[in-house]
Amino acid sequence: MKRFFFSILSLSLFVSCNSSKNITTQKTPAVPTTPNQTSQAFNTYWQQHVDYKMEIDMDVNTYQYKGNQTLVYTNNSPDVLNRVYYHLYFNAFQPGSEMDVRSRTIADPDSRVGDRISKLKPDEIGFIKVKSLKQNGTALKYETVGTVLEVDLAKPVQPGERVTFKMVFDAQVPVQIRRSGRNSKEGVALSMTQWYPKLAEYDFEGWHADPYIGREFHGVWGDFDVKLNIDENYVVGGTGYLQNPNATASNGKITWHYKAPKVHDFTWAADPDYIHDTLQVPDGPLLHFYYKNTLDAKKKESWKKLQPKTVALMQYFSKHIGKYPYKQYSVIQGGDGGMEYAMCTLITGNRSYGSLVGVTAHEMAHTWFQFLLATNEAKHEWMDEGFTTYISELAENEIMNHKKKNPLASSYGNYIYLAKSGKEQPLTTHADRYHYNQAYGISAYSKGAVFLAQLGYIIGENNLKKTIKKYFNDFAFKHPTPNSIIRSAEKVSGLELDWYLMDFAQTTNSIDYGVKNIEDKTITLERIGLMPMPIDVAVTYLDGTTEDFYIPLQMMRGEKPTSATLKADWAWAYPIYTFEVSKAVKSVQIDPKGMMADVDKKNNSK
């Protein structure tokens, strides 16, 4: 996804994607068998599977292409399916589309979109037009409704049944506006993301055939086999392992053949002017870098300096989350900011060195928190964007030697600003339903990052590190939901944490604790906000000595590991808590390390 940097009055955004080439096929790890704790019953987790074969013929002069798609769909659900749905994302780039109208009516439109879609000419719009569709050889009835193809099946798909859909389609690449497109501001010819008819996800909650209005994606796990016929002068990078690196041209075109095992999307980019560099990660993937030869000398040098830092980032994420399972990863100049995709990312390339490292750190981290832990980004965008922000800020702080005491400080500040602004909506809000783009951005990126950082405050930093690894091991190659991360944390820590998910992610309740009174050896604290928390307290005595105290939250049914002096539990319903210490008190500080997202820190000390 994107990388947002916020200040109190401003918001800017970066986005990501992925790509690669010149690698042989590899066997990826088996899908973990641990049941998803968010399923309706124990040991009943299931997920759908789809395999794509596509042959694409691209005309680089008209930016139109023809496609043949064979899709083998396995219904692993217990349900009989009478319909299926496809996403036709390129249809969003047409005047009057939902993306166009929403951009022109939201209070703070994304400046990259604005009213640009409304002004597109017929040869500039995007479209995917389905010419024919068959189910096991039988022609189907279907209707294009905006960015969704609604399909009535000739015969219901039974539980456990495999069915083959064959489709012929025509498409046109839109002028670069949002994520996908042609001829970007930096001169990249083709950023081909969300470019093909993509089967919608069906899970324990039903179909997820969301229209493409502005946010991100959800997809079905499977294998891709793609043949791309394109002008011989174009350099191509993207998802998947190139099967024919020595292919030769015929009539001025080359057909590149890619295979991508166990992914839920397929992306590529192409330009006749790409420089293509590679760098091997020790005991890891081969990294590919595609960037324009037209960049000035300083920017090209930045792309060279980026490459060893990308090795370090890959090693950091593999160490702190879980081992990267594929044999390649690509960083590709393209798109409109930074956006992650399977085995690659697209980023704008005309950046400073520091910005290149920052956006690459964020987008690469998405490989773990979106492309291996494939959450539904429309419903749980904060799990992807927020967790990615959390881990990428830690990685960048270490790799770039920034030496920030709290690399997540800006995320805390952004969240607190939003919580006090009156514009906050709960994290259960659908990604397209936020009143303001800024509120979405702060919620998804900053509050999502704080959710994970503050979880470390609650259960202990070492337990958080173990939780992240367990979450990955339990749910990689699946579709985790918010309860998944909480259950992983509960199993690691032995604590009850449903209250944390409820209050911080499902409401706009805020944290506000204060020091109410100090009288000799007696300290009185108060809970002002509705959200409960365990409390760390630092006490300075009149003789100059200090002592740390830990006040457990009763509903946690336990305590985090700590060297602080343990006090009695604080039950949430009691707004006042009083405790005694051994000596006369000079001052008291709640949350001395600043890891609790208290919205009013002025009353945290006395």
Coordinates of C-alpha atoms in Angstrom, one line a residue:
M1 CA 0.0 0.0 0.0
K2 CA 1.1 3.5 0.6
R3 CA 3.3 5.2 3.0
F4 CA 1.7 8.3 4.6
F5 CA 3.6 11.0 6.4
F6 CA 1.4 13.3 8.5
S7 CA 1.8 16.5 10.4
I8 CA -1.0 18.2 12.3
L9 CA -2.3 20.1 9.3
S10 CA -0.9 18.2 6.4
L11 CA -1.0 14.7 4.9
S12 CA 1.1 13.3 2.1
L13 CA 1.2 9.9 0.6
F14 CA 3.4 7.3 -1.0
V15 CA 2.3 4.0 -2.5
S16 CA 3.7 0.6 -3.6
C17 CA 3.8 -2.4 -6.0
N18 CA 6.0 -5.4 -7.1
S19 CA 8.0 -7.1 -10.0
S20 CA 10.8 -9.3 -11.3
K21 CA 12.5 -11.4 -14.0
N22 CA 15.2 -13.8 -15.0
I23 CA 14.6 -16.5 -12.3
T24 CA 13.8 -20.1 -12.4
T25 CA 10.7 -21.6 -10.8
Q26 CA 10.9 -22.5 -7.1
K27 CA 8.8 -24.5 -4.7
T28 CA 7.3 -22.2 -2.1
P29 CA 6.5 -23.4 1.5
A30 CA 3.3 -25.3 2.1
V31 CA 0.3 -23.4 3.3
P32 CA 0.4 -23.5 7.2
T33 CA -2.2 -25.9 8.6
T34 CA -2.9 -24.0 11.9
P35 CA -6.7 -23.2 11.9
N36 CA -7.7 -19.5 11.6
Q37 CA -9.2 -18.6 15.0
T38 CA -11.6 -16.3 13.3
S39 CA -13.5 -19.2 11.7
Q40 CA -17.0 -20.0 12.8
A41 CA -15.9 -23.1 14.6
F42 CA -12.7 -24.8 15.7
N43 CA -10.7 -26.4 12.9
T44 CA -13.1 -25.3 10.2
Y45 CA -10.9 -22.8 8.4
W46 CA -11.2 -22.9 4.6
Q47 CA -10.2 -20.6 1.7
Q48 CA -10.9 -20.6 -2.0
H49 CA -8.3 -21.4 -4.6
V50 CA -7.9 -20.1 -8.2
D51 CA -5.3 -20.8 -10.9
Y52 CA -4.9 -18.3 -13.8
K53 CA -3.6 -18.9 -17.2
M54 CA -3.5 -15.8 -19.3
E55 CA -2.2 -14.8 -22.8
I56 CA -1.9 -11.1 -23.4
D57 CA -1.1 -9.3 -26.6
M58 CA -0.1 -5.6 -25.9
D59 CA -0.1 -2.9 -28.5
V60 CA 2.3 -0.2 -27.1
N61 CA 1.1 2.3 -29.7
T62 CA -2.6 2.3 -28.8
Y63 CA -2.1 1.1 -25.2
Q64 CA -4.8 -1.5 -25.9
Y65 CA -4.4 -5.2 -25.3
K66 CA -6.3 -8.5 -25.9
G67 CA -6.5 -11.2 -23.4
N68 CA -7.4 -14.9 -23.1
Q69 CA -7.9 -16.1 -19.6
T70 CA -8.4 -19.7 -18.4
L71 CA -9.3 -19.8 -14.7
V72 CA -9.7 -23.0 -12.7
Y73 CA -11.6 -22.2 -9.5
T74 CA -11.8 -24.6 -6.5
N75 CA -14.8 -24.1 -4.2
N76 CA -13.3 -25.1 -0.8
S77 CA -16.3 -23.6 1.0
P78 CA -19.2 -25.6 2.5
D79 CA -21.5 -23.5 0.3
V80 CA -23.1 -24.0 -3.1
L81 CA -22.2 -21.0 -5.4
N82 CA -24.8 -19.9 -7.9
R83 CA -22.9 -16.7 -9.0
V84 CA -19.4 -15.5 -9.2
Y85 CA -18.0 -12.0 -9.5
Y86 CA -14.9 -10.5 -11.2
H87 CA -13.2 -7.2 -10.6
L88 CA -12.7 -5.0 -13.6
Y89 CA -10.5 -2.4 -12.0
F90 CA -9.6 -0.4 -15.1
N91 CA -13.3 0.6 -15.5
A92 CA -12.8 3.0 -12.6
F93 CA -10.8 5.3 -14.9
Q94 CA -13.8 6.6 -16.9
P95 CA -15.8 9.9 -16.5
G96 CA -18.7 9.3 -14.1
S97 CA -17.3 6.3 -12.4
E98 CA -17.6 5.9 -8.7
M99 CA -13.9 6.7 -8.3
D100 CA -14.3 9.9 -10.3
V101 CA -17.4 11.1 -8.5
R102 CA -16.1 10.2 -5.1
S103 CA -12.9 12.1 -5.8
R104 CA -14.9 15.2 -6.8
T105 CA -17.2 15.1 -3.8
I106 CA -15.0 14.1 -0.8
A107 CA -14.0 17.1 1.3
D108 CA -10.2 16.5 0.8
P109 CA -9.6 14.7 -2.5
D110 CA -6.4 12.9 -3.3
S111 CA -4.5 15.5 -5.3
R112 CA -3.3 12.8 -7.7
V113 CA -6.8 12.1 -8.7
G114 CA -8.8 15.3 -8.2
D115 CA -11.1 15.8 -11.2
R116 CA -8.7 14.2 -13.7
I117 CA -10.8 11.2 -14.4
S118 CA -13.7 13.4 -15.4
K119 CA -11.6 15.0 -18.1
L120 CA -10.3 11.8 -19.8
K121 CA -10.9 11.4 -23.5
P122 CA -12.1 8.1 -25.0
D123 CA -8.5 7.1 -26.0
E124 CA -7.3 8.0 -22.5
I125 CA -9.8 6.1 -20.3
G126 CA -9.3 2.6 -18.9
F127 CA -11.5 -0.3 -19.6
I128 CA -11.8 -4.0 -19.5
K129 CA -14.5 -5.4 -21.9
V130 CA -15.5 -9.0 -21.5
K131 CA -16.2 -10.5 -25.0
S132 CA -17.1 -14.0 -23.9
L133 CA -17.2 -16.1 -20.8
K134 CA -17.8 -19.9 -20.5
Q135 CA -18.2 -22.3 -17.6
N136 CA -16.9 -25.7 -18.5
G137 CA -17.6 -24.9 -22.1
T138 CA -21.1 -23.4 -21.6
A139 CA -21.7 -19.8 -22.4
L140 CA -22.7 -17.6 -19.4
K141 CA -24.9 -14.6 -18.9
Y142 CA -23.0 -11.7 -17.3
E143 CA -23.4 -8.0 -16.8
T144 CA -20.7 -5.3 -16.3
V145 CA -21.7 -3.0 -13.4
G146 CA -19.0 -0.4 -13.0
T147 CA -15.9 -2.2 -11.9
V148 CA -17.6 -5.5 -11.2
L149 CA -18.7 -8.2 -13.5
E150 CA -21.8 -10.1 -12.2
V151 CA -21.9 -13.6 -13.6
D152 CA -24.9 -16.1 -13.4
L153 CA -23.6 -19.6 -13.5
A154 CA -24.9 -22.2 -15.9
K155 CA -24.6 -24.8 -13.1
P156 CA -24.0 -24.2 -9.4
V157 CA -20.6 -24.9 -8.1
Q158 CA -20.8 -27.5 -5.4
P159 CA -18.6 -27.7 -2.3
G160 CA -15.3 -29.2 -3.2
E161 CA -15.9 -28.9 -6.9
R162 CA -13.4 -27.5 -9.5
V163 CA -14.8 -25.5 -12.4
T164 CA -13.1 -23.9 -15.4
F165 CA -13.9 -20.5 -16.7
K166 CA -12.7 -19.3 -20.0
M167 CA -12.8 -15.6 -20.9
V168 CA -11.9 -13.4 -23.8
F169 CA -11.5 -9.7 -23.1
D170 CA -10.3 -6.5 -24.6
A171 CA -8.7 -3.7 -22.5
Q172 CA -7.2 -0.3 -22.6
V173 CA -4.6 1.1 -20.2
P174 CA -5.7 4.5 -18.8
V175 CA -3.5 7.5 -18.6
Q176 CA -1.6 7.2 -15.3
I177 CA -3.8 8.6 -12.5
R178 CA -3.9 6.2 -9.6
R179 CA -1.6 3.2 -9.2
S180 CA -2.1 1.8 -12.7
G181 CA -1.6 3.5 -16.0
R182 CA 0.5 4.6 -18.9
N183 CA 3.0 7.4 -19.4
S184 CA 3.4 8.5 -15.8
K185 CA 4.8 12.0 -14.9
E186 CA 8.2 10.3 -14.7
G187 CA 7.8 8.9 -18.2
V188 CA 7.2 5.2 -17.3
A189 CA 5.4 3.7 -20.2
L190 CA 3.3 1.0 -18.5
S191 CA 2.5 0.4 -14.8
M192 CA 0.2 -2.6 -15.1
T193 CA -1.4 -3.2 -11.7
Q194 CA -5.0 -4.6 -11.3
W195 CA -5.0 -4.9 -15.1
Y196 CA -6.9 -8.2 -15.7
P197 CA -10.3 -9.6 -14.8
K198 CA -9.8 -10.8 -11.2
L199 CA -12.1 -13.2 -9.5
A200 CA -13.6 -11.8 -6.3
E201 CA -12.9 -13.4 -3.0
Y202 CA -15.5 -15.5 -1.3
D203 CA -14.9 -16.4 2.4
F204 CA -16.7 -17.2 5.6
E205 CA -18.3 -13.7 5.4
G206 CA -19.6 -14.3 1.8
W207 CA -18.6 -12.5 -1.4
H208 CA -16.3 -9.4 -1.4
A209 CA -17.1 -7.9 -4.8
D210 CA -16.4 -4.3 -3.7
P211 CA -16.4 -1.6 -6.4
Y212 CA -13.1 0.1 -7.0
I213 CA -13.6 3.5 -5.6
G214 CA -10.2 4.5 -4.2
R215 CA -8.7 2.1 -1.7
E216 CA -7.1 -1.3 -2.0
F217 CA -7.6 -5.0 -2.6
H218 CA -8.5 -8.5 -1.6
G219 CA -7.7 -11.6 -3.6
V220 CA -7.9 -15.4 -3.9
W221 CA -4.7 -17.4 -3.4
G222 CA -3.5 -19.4 -6.4
D223 CA -0.9 -19.9 -9.1
F224 CA -0.5 -17.7 -12.2
D225 CA 0.8 -18.6 -15.6
V226 CA 1.1 -15.5 -17.8
K227 CA 2.3 -15.1 -21.4
L228 CA 2.9 -11.4 -22.3
N229 CA 3.4 -10.5 -26.0
I230 CA 4.9 -7.1 -26.2
D231 CA 7.2 -4.9 -28.3
E232 CA 10.8 -6.3 -28.3
N233 CA 12.3 -3.0 -27.2
Y234 CA 10.5 -3.1 -23.8
V235 CA 12.1 -4.2 -20.6
V236 CA 9.6 -6.0 -18.4
G237 CA 9.6 -6.7 -14.6
G238 CA 7.0 -7.9 -12.3
T239 CA 5.5 -10.8 -10.4
G240 CA 6.6 -14.3 -11.2
Y241 CA 9.6 -16.2 -12.4
L242 CA 10.6 -15.8 -16.1
Q243 CA 10.4 -19.1 -17.8
N244 CA 12.1 -18.1 -21.1
P245 CA 14.9 -15.6 -20.5
N246 CA 16.3 -16.3 -24.0
A247 CA 13.1 -15.7 -25.9
T248 CA 13.6 -14.2 -29.4
A249 CA 11.5 -11.7 -31.3
S250 CA 8.9 -12.5 -33.9
N251 CA 7.4 -9.6 -36.0
G252 CA 8.9 -7.1 -33.6
K253 CA 7.5 -8.6 -30.5
I254 CA 8.6 -11.0 -27.8
T255 CA 6.3 -13.3 -25.7
W256 CA 7.6 -13.4 -22.1
H257 CA 6.4 -16.3 -20.1
Y258 CA 6.0 -16.0 -16.3
K259 CA 4.9 -18.3 -13.5
A260 CA 4.0 -17.2 -10.0
P261 CA 3.2 -19.8 -7.4
K262 CA 1.0 -19.1 -4.3
V263 CA 0.2 -15.5 -4.8
H264 CA -3.1 -13.5 -4.9
D265 CA -2.3 -11.0 -7.6
F266 CA 0.0 -10.5 -10.6
T267 CA 1.6 -7.2 -11.6
W268 CA 4.0 -6.1 -14.2
A269 CA 5.6 -2.9 -15.5
A270 CA 7.4 -2.2 -18.8
D271 CA 9.4 0.5 -20.4
P272 CA 11.9 0.7 -23.3
D273 CA 14.3 2.8 -21.1
Y274 CA 14.6 0.7 -17.9
I275 CA 18.0 0.1 -16.4
H276 CA 17.8 -3.4 -14.8
D277 CA 20.2 -4.2 -11.9
T278 CA 20.2 -7.3 -9.7
L279 CA 21.7 -8.0 -6.2
Q280 CA 21.6 -11.3 -4.3
V281 CA 20.5 -11.3 -0.7
P282 CA 22.6 -13.8 1.2
D283 CA 20.4 -16.9 2.0
G284 CA 17.6 -15.0 0.4
P285 CA 16.0 -13.8 -2.9
L286 CA 17.6 -12.2 -5.8
L287 CA 16.6 -8.5 -5.9
H288 CA 15.8 -6.8 -9.1
F289 CA 15.8 -3.0 -9.6
Y290 CA 14.2 -1.3 -12.6
Y291 CA 14.6 2.4 -13.0
K292 CA 14.6 4.9 -15.9
N293 CA 17.8 5.7 -17.7
T294 CA 16.5 9.3 -18.1
L295 CA 16.9 10.0 -14.4
D296 CA 19.6 12.6 -13.7
A297 CA 23.0 11.3 -12.5
K298 CA 22.3 12.1 -8.9
K299 CA 19.0 10.2 -8.9
K300 CA 20.6 7.2 -10.6
E301 CA 23.3 7.2 -8.0
S302 CA 20.5 7.1 -5.3
W303 CA 19.1 4.0 -7.0
K304 CA 22.5 2.4 -6.8
K305 CA 22.9 3.3 -3.1
L306 CA 19.4 2.0 -2.5
Q307 CA 20.3 -1.6 -3.5
P308 CA 22.5 -2.7 -0.5
K309 CA 19.9 -1.0 1.9
T310 CA 17.2 -3.1 0.2
V311 CA 19.3 -6.2 1.0
A312 CA 19.4 -5.1 4.7
L313 CA 15.6 -4.4 4.7
M314 CA 14.9 -7.9 3.3
Q315 CA 17.1 -9.4 6.0
Y316 CA 15.5 -7.3 8.8
F317 CA 11.9 -8.3 7.9
S318 CA 12.8 -12.0 7.4
K319 CA 14.4 -12.0 10.8
H320 CA 11.7 -10.1 12.7
I321 CA 8.6 -11.4 11.0
G322 CA 9.3 -14.6 9.1
K323 CA 11.5 -15.8 6.2
Y324 CA 10.6 -14.4 2.8
P325 CA 9.4 -17.5 0.9
Y326 CA 10.1 -16.6 -2.8
K327 CA 13.3 -16.5 -4.8
Q328 CA 13.0 -13.0 -6.1
Y329 CA 11.8 -9.5 -5.3
S330 CA 11.7 -6.4 -7.5
V331 CA 11.7 -2.7 -6.9
I332 CA 10.3 -1.0 -10.0
Q333 CA 10.0 2.7 -10.9
G334 CA 6.4 3.2 -11.8
G335 CA 2.9 4.1 -10.5
D336 CA 2.1 7.3 -8.7
G337 CA 3.8 6.9 -5.3
G338 CA 4.4 3.5 -3.8
M339 CA 2.2 0.4 -4.0
E340 CA 2.9 -3.2 -3.1
Y341 CA 2.1 -6.2 -5.2
A342 CA 3.1 -9.9 -5.2
M343 CA 6.9 -10.3 -5.3
C344 CA 7.5 -6.6 -6.2
T345 CA 6.6 -3.0 -5.6
L346 CA 6.1 0.0 -7.8
I347 CA 7.5 3.3 -6.6
T348 CA 8.0 6.7 -8.1
G349 CA 11.7 7.0 -8.7
N350 CA 12.6 10.7 -9.0
R351 CA 13.4 10.9 -5.3
S352 CA 16.2 11.7 -2.9
Y353 CA 18.2 8.8 -1.5
G354 CA 16.5 9.0 1.9
S355 CA 13.0 9.0 0.3
L356 CA 13.9 6.0 -1.8
V357 CA 15.0 4.0 1.2
G358 CA 11.9 5.1 3.2
V359 CA 9.3 4.2 0.5
T360 CA 11.1 0.9 -0.3
A361 CA 11.2 0.0 3.4
H362 CA 7.4 0.6 3.7
E363 CA 6.4 -1.1 0.5
M364 CA 8.7 -4.1 1.0
A365 CA 7.2 -4.6 4.5
H366 CA 3.8 -4.9 2.9
T367 CA 5.1 -8.2 1.4
W368 CA 4.7 -9.7 4.8
F369 CA 1.7 -7.8 6.2
Q370 CA -0.4 -7.9 2.9
F371 CA 1.0 -10.3 0.4
L372 CA 1.8 -13.1 2.8
L373 CA -0.7 -12.2 5.5
A374 CA -3.5 -11.4 3.1
T375 CA -6.0 -9.4 5.1
N376 CA -9.1 -7.9 3.4
E377 CA -7.8 -4.3 2.9
A378 CA -11.2 -2.9 2.3
K379 CA -12.4 -4.0 5.8
H380 CA -9.1 -4.2 7.8
E381 CA -6.8 -1.7 6.1
W382 CA -5.2 -0.8 9.4
M383 CA -3.8 -4.3 9.9
D384 CA -1.9 -3.9 6.6
E385 CA -1.0 -0.3 6.6
G386 CA -0.6 0.1 10.3
F387 CA 1.5 -3.0 10.9
T388 CA 3.6 -2.2 7.9
T389 CA 4.2 1.3 9.2
Y390 CA 5.2 -0.1 12.6
I391 CA 7.8 -2.6 11.3
S392 CA 9.1 -0.4 8.5
E393 CA 9.8 2.5 10.9
L394 CA 11.7 0.2 13.2
A395 CA 13.6 -1.2 10.2
E396 CA 14.5 2.2 8.8
N397 CA 15.5 3.5 12.2
E398 CA 18.1 0.6 12.5
I399 CA 19.3 0.4 9.0
M400 CA 19.7 4.1 8.4
N401 CA 21.0 4.6 12.0
H402 CA 18.5 7.3 12.8
K403 CA 18.8 6.6 16.5
K404 CA 15.2 7.7 17.3
K405 CA 14.2 6.9 20.8
N406 CA 10.7 6.1 19.7
P407 CA 10.5 5.6 15.9
L408 CA 6.7 5.5 16.2
A409 CA 6.5 9.0 17.9
S410 CA 5.0 10.6 14.8
S411 CA 2.3 7.9 14.6
Y412 CA 1.3 8.5 18.2
G413 CA 1.2 12.2 17.5
N414 CA -1.0 11.8 14.4
Y415 CA -3.4 9.5 16.1
I416 CA -3.8 11.8 19.1
Y417 CA -4.4 14.7 16.8
L418 CA -7.2 12.7 15.0
A419 CA -8.7 11.5 18.3
K420 CA -9.1 15.1 19.5
S421 CA -10.2 16.5 16.1
G422 CA -13.8 15.2 16.2
K423 CA -13.2 13.5 12.8
E424 CA -12.2 10.1 14.0
Q425 CA -14.2 7.0 12.9
P426 CA -13.6 3.5 14.3
L427 CA -11.2 1.2 12.6
T428 CA -14.1 -1.0 11.7
T429 CA -15.1 1.6 9.0
H430 CA -14.9 0.4 5.5
A431 CA -11.9 1.9 3.8
D432 CA -14.1 3.8 1.3
R433 CA -16.5 5.1 3.9
Y434 CA -14.3 7.6 5.7
H435 CA -15.6 11.2 5.6
Y436 CA -12.1 12.5 5.0
N437 CA -9.0 11.1 3.2
Q438 CA -6.9 12.4 6.0
A439 CA -9.0 10.6 8.6
Y440 CA -8.6 7.4 6.6
G441 CA -4.8 7.9 6.3
I442 CA -4.2 8.6 10.0
S443 CA -6.5 5.8 11.0
A444 CA -5.0 3.2 8.7
Y445 CA -1.3 4.1 9.0
S446 CA -0.8 5.9 12.3
K447 CA -3.5 4.4 14.6
G448 CA -2.8 1.0 13.0
A449 CA 0.9 1.4 13.9
V450 CA 0.0 2.5 17.4
F451 CA -2.2 -0.5 17.9
L452 CA 0.8 -2.8 17.5
A453 CA 3.3 -0.5 19.4
Q454 CA 0.9 -0.1 22.3
L455 CA 0.3 -3.9 22.3
G456 CA 4.0 -4.1 23.2
Y457 CA 3.3 -1.7 26.1
I458 CA 0.5 -4.0 27.3
I459 CA 2.1 -7.4 27.0
G460 CA 5.8 -6.5 27.0
E461 CA 8.2 -5.8 24.1
N462 CA 9.6 -9.3 24.0
N463 CA 6.1 -10.8 24.0
L464 CA 5.2 -8.5 21.1
K465 CA 8.2 -9.7 19.1
K466 CA 7.1 -13.3 19.7
T467 CA 3.6 -12.4 18.8
I468 CA 4.5 -11.0 15.4
K469 CA 6.4 -14.2 14.5
K470 CA 3.6 -16.4 15.8
Y471 CA 1.0 -14.4 13.8
F472 CA 3.1 -14.8 10.7
N473 CA 3.7 -18.5 11.3
D474 CA 0.0 -19.2 12.0
F475 CA -1.6 -17.1 9.2
A476 CA 0.9 -16.8 6.3
F477 CA -0.8 -17.8 3.0
K478 CA -4.2 -17.3 4.7
H479 CA -6.6 -14.3 5.3
P480 CA -6.2 -13.3 8.9
T481 CA -8.7 -11.0 10.6
P482 CA -8.3 -8.6 13.6
N483 CA -9.0 -11.4 16.0
S484 CA -6.1 -13.4 14.5
I485 CA -3.4 -11.0 15.9
I486 CA -5.1 -10.8 19.3
R487 CA -5.3 -14.6 19.6
S488 CA -1.6 -14.8 18.7
A489 CA -0.8 -12.3 21.4
E490 CA -3.0 -14.0 23.9
K491 CA -1.3 -17.4 23.3
V492 CA 2.1 -15.8 23.6
S493 CA 1.4 -13.7 26.7
G494 CA -1.2 -15.7 28.5
L495 CA -3.3 -12.6 29.0
E496 CA -6.9 -11.8 28.0
L497 CA -6.8 -9.1 25.3
D498 CA -10.3 -9.0 23.7
W499 CA -10.9 -5.7 25.5
Y500 CA -8.0 -4.1 23.7
L501 CA -9.2 -5.0 20.2
M502 CA -12.8 -3.9 21.1
D503 CA -12.0 -0.5 22.5
F504 CA -9.1 0.6 20.4
A505 CA -10.1 -0.9 17.0
Q506 CA -13.9 -1.1 17.2
T507 CA -14.8 2.2 18.9
T508 CA -13.4 5.7 19.1
N509 CA -13.0 5.4 22.9
S510 CA -9.8 7.2 24.0
I511 CA -7.2 6.7 26.7
D512 CA -6.9 9.4 29.3
Y513 CA -5.4 8.8 32.7
G514 CA -4.3 11.5 35.1
V515 CA -2.5 12.0 38.4
K516 CA -5.3 13.4 40.6
N517 CA -3.5 13.9 43.9
I518 CA -0.3 13.4 45.9
E519 CA -0.4 13.5 49.7
D520 CA 2.7 12.5 51.5
K521 CA 3.0 8.7 50.7
T522 CA -0.4 8.4 49.1
I523 CA -0.9 8.7 45.3
T524 CA -4.4 9.0 43.7
L525 CA -4.8 8.4 39.9
E526 CA -7.9 8.8 37.8
R527 CA -9.3 7.3 34.7
I528 CA -10.9 10.1 32.6
G529 CA -11.2 8.4 29.2
L530 CA -13.5 5.4 28.5
M531 CA -10.7 3.1 27.3
P532 CA -9.0 0.9 30.0
M533 CA -5.3 0.3 30.2
P534 CA -2.7 -1.1 32.6
I535 CA -0.6 1.7 34.0
D536 CA 3.2 2.2 34.3
V537 CA 4.0 4.8 37.0
A538 CA 7.4 6.4 37.8
V539 CA 7.6 7.9 41.3
T540 CA 10.3 10.3 42.4
Y541 CA 10.6 10.6 46.2
L542 CA 11.6 13.7 48.2
D543 CA 15.0 12.2 48.9
G544 CA 15.7 12.1 45.2
T545 CA 15.4 8.4 44.7
T546 CA 13.0 6.9 42.2
E547 CA 10.8 3.8 41.9
D548 CA 8.7 2.3 39.1
F549 CA 5.3 0.8 39.7
Y550 CA 3.1 -1.4 37.6
I551 CA -0.7 -1.4 38.1
P552 CA -2.3 -4.3 36.2
L553 CA -5.7 -4.0 34.5
Q554 CA -8.0 -6.4 36.2
M555 CA -9.7 -7.6 33.0
M556 CA -6.3 -8.7 31.5
R557 CA -6.3 -11.5 34.1
G558 CA -2.5 -11.2 34.5
E559 CA 0.5 -9.0 34.1
K560 CA 3.2 -8.3 31.6
P561 CA 6.8 -9.2 32.5
T562 CA 8.2 -6.2 34.4
S563 CA 10.9 -5.3 37.0
A564 CA 8.6 -2.6 38.4
T565 CA 7.0 -2.9 41.8
L566 CA 3.6 -4.7 41.4
K567 CA 0.5 -3.1 42.8
A568 CA -3.1 -4.3 43.1
D569 CA -5.3 -4.7 40.0
W570 CA -7.3 -1.7 38.8
A571 CA -10.8 -2.7 37.8
W572 CA -12.0 -0.6 34.8
A573 CA -15.3 0.6 36.3
Y574 CA -13.6 2.3 39.2
P575 CA -12.5 5.8 38.0
I576 CA -10.3 6.4 41.0
Y577 CA -7.3 4.3 42.1
T578 CA -5.2 5.0 45.2
F579 CA -2.0 3.3 46.4
E580 CA 0.6 3.8 49.0
V581 CA 4.3 4.0 48.6
S582 CA 7.2 3.7 51.1
K583 CA 8.4 7.3 51.3
A584 CA 7.1 10.9 50.9
V585 CA 6.5 11.6 47.2
K586 CA 7.9 14.6 45.2
S587 CA 6.4 13.8 41.8
V588 CA 4.6 11.2 39.8
Q589 CA 4.7 10.4 36.1
I590 CA 2.2 8.1 34.3
D591 CA 3.7 6.2 31.3
P592 CA 7.2 7.6 31.6
K593 CA 8.3 5.9 28.3
G594 CA 5.4 7.4 26.3
M595 CA 4.1 4.2 24.8
M596 CA 0.5 4.6 25.9
A597 CA -1.6 6.6 23.5
D598 CA -3.0 8.9 26.1
V599 CA -4.8 11.8 24.4
D600 CA -4.1 14.3 27.2
K601 CA -0.5 14.0 28.5
K602 CA -0.7 17.3 30.5
N603 CA -2.4 15.5 33.4
N604 CA 0.0 12.5 33.3
S605 CA 2.4 14.1 35.8
K606 CA 2.3 16.0 39.0

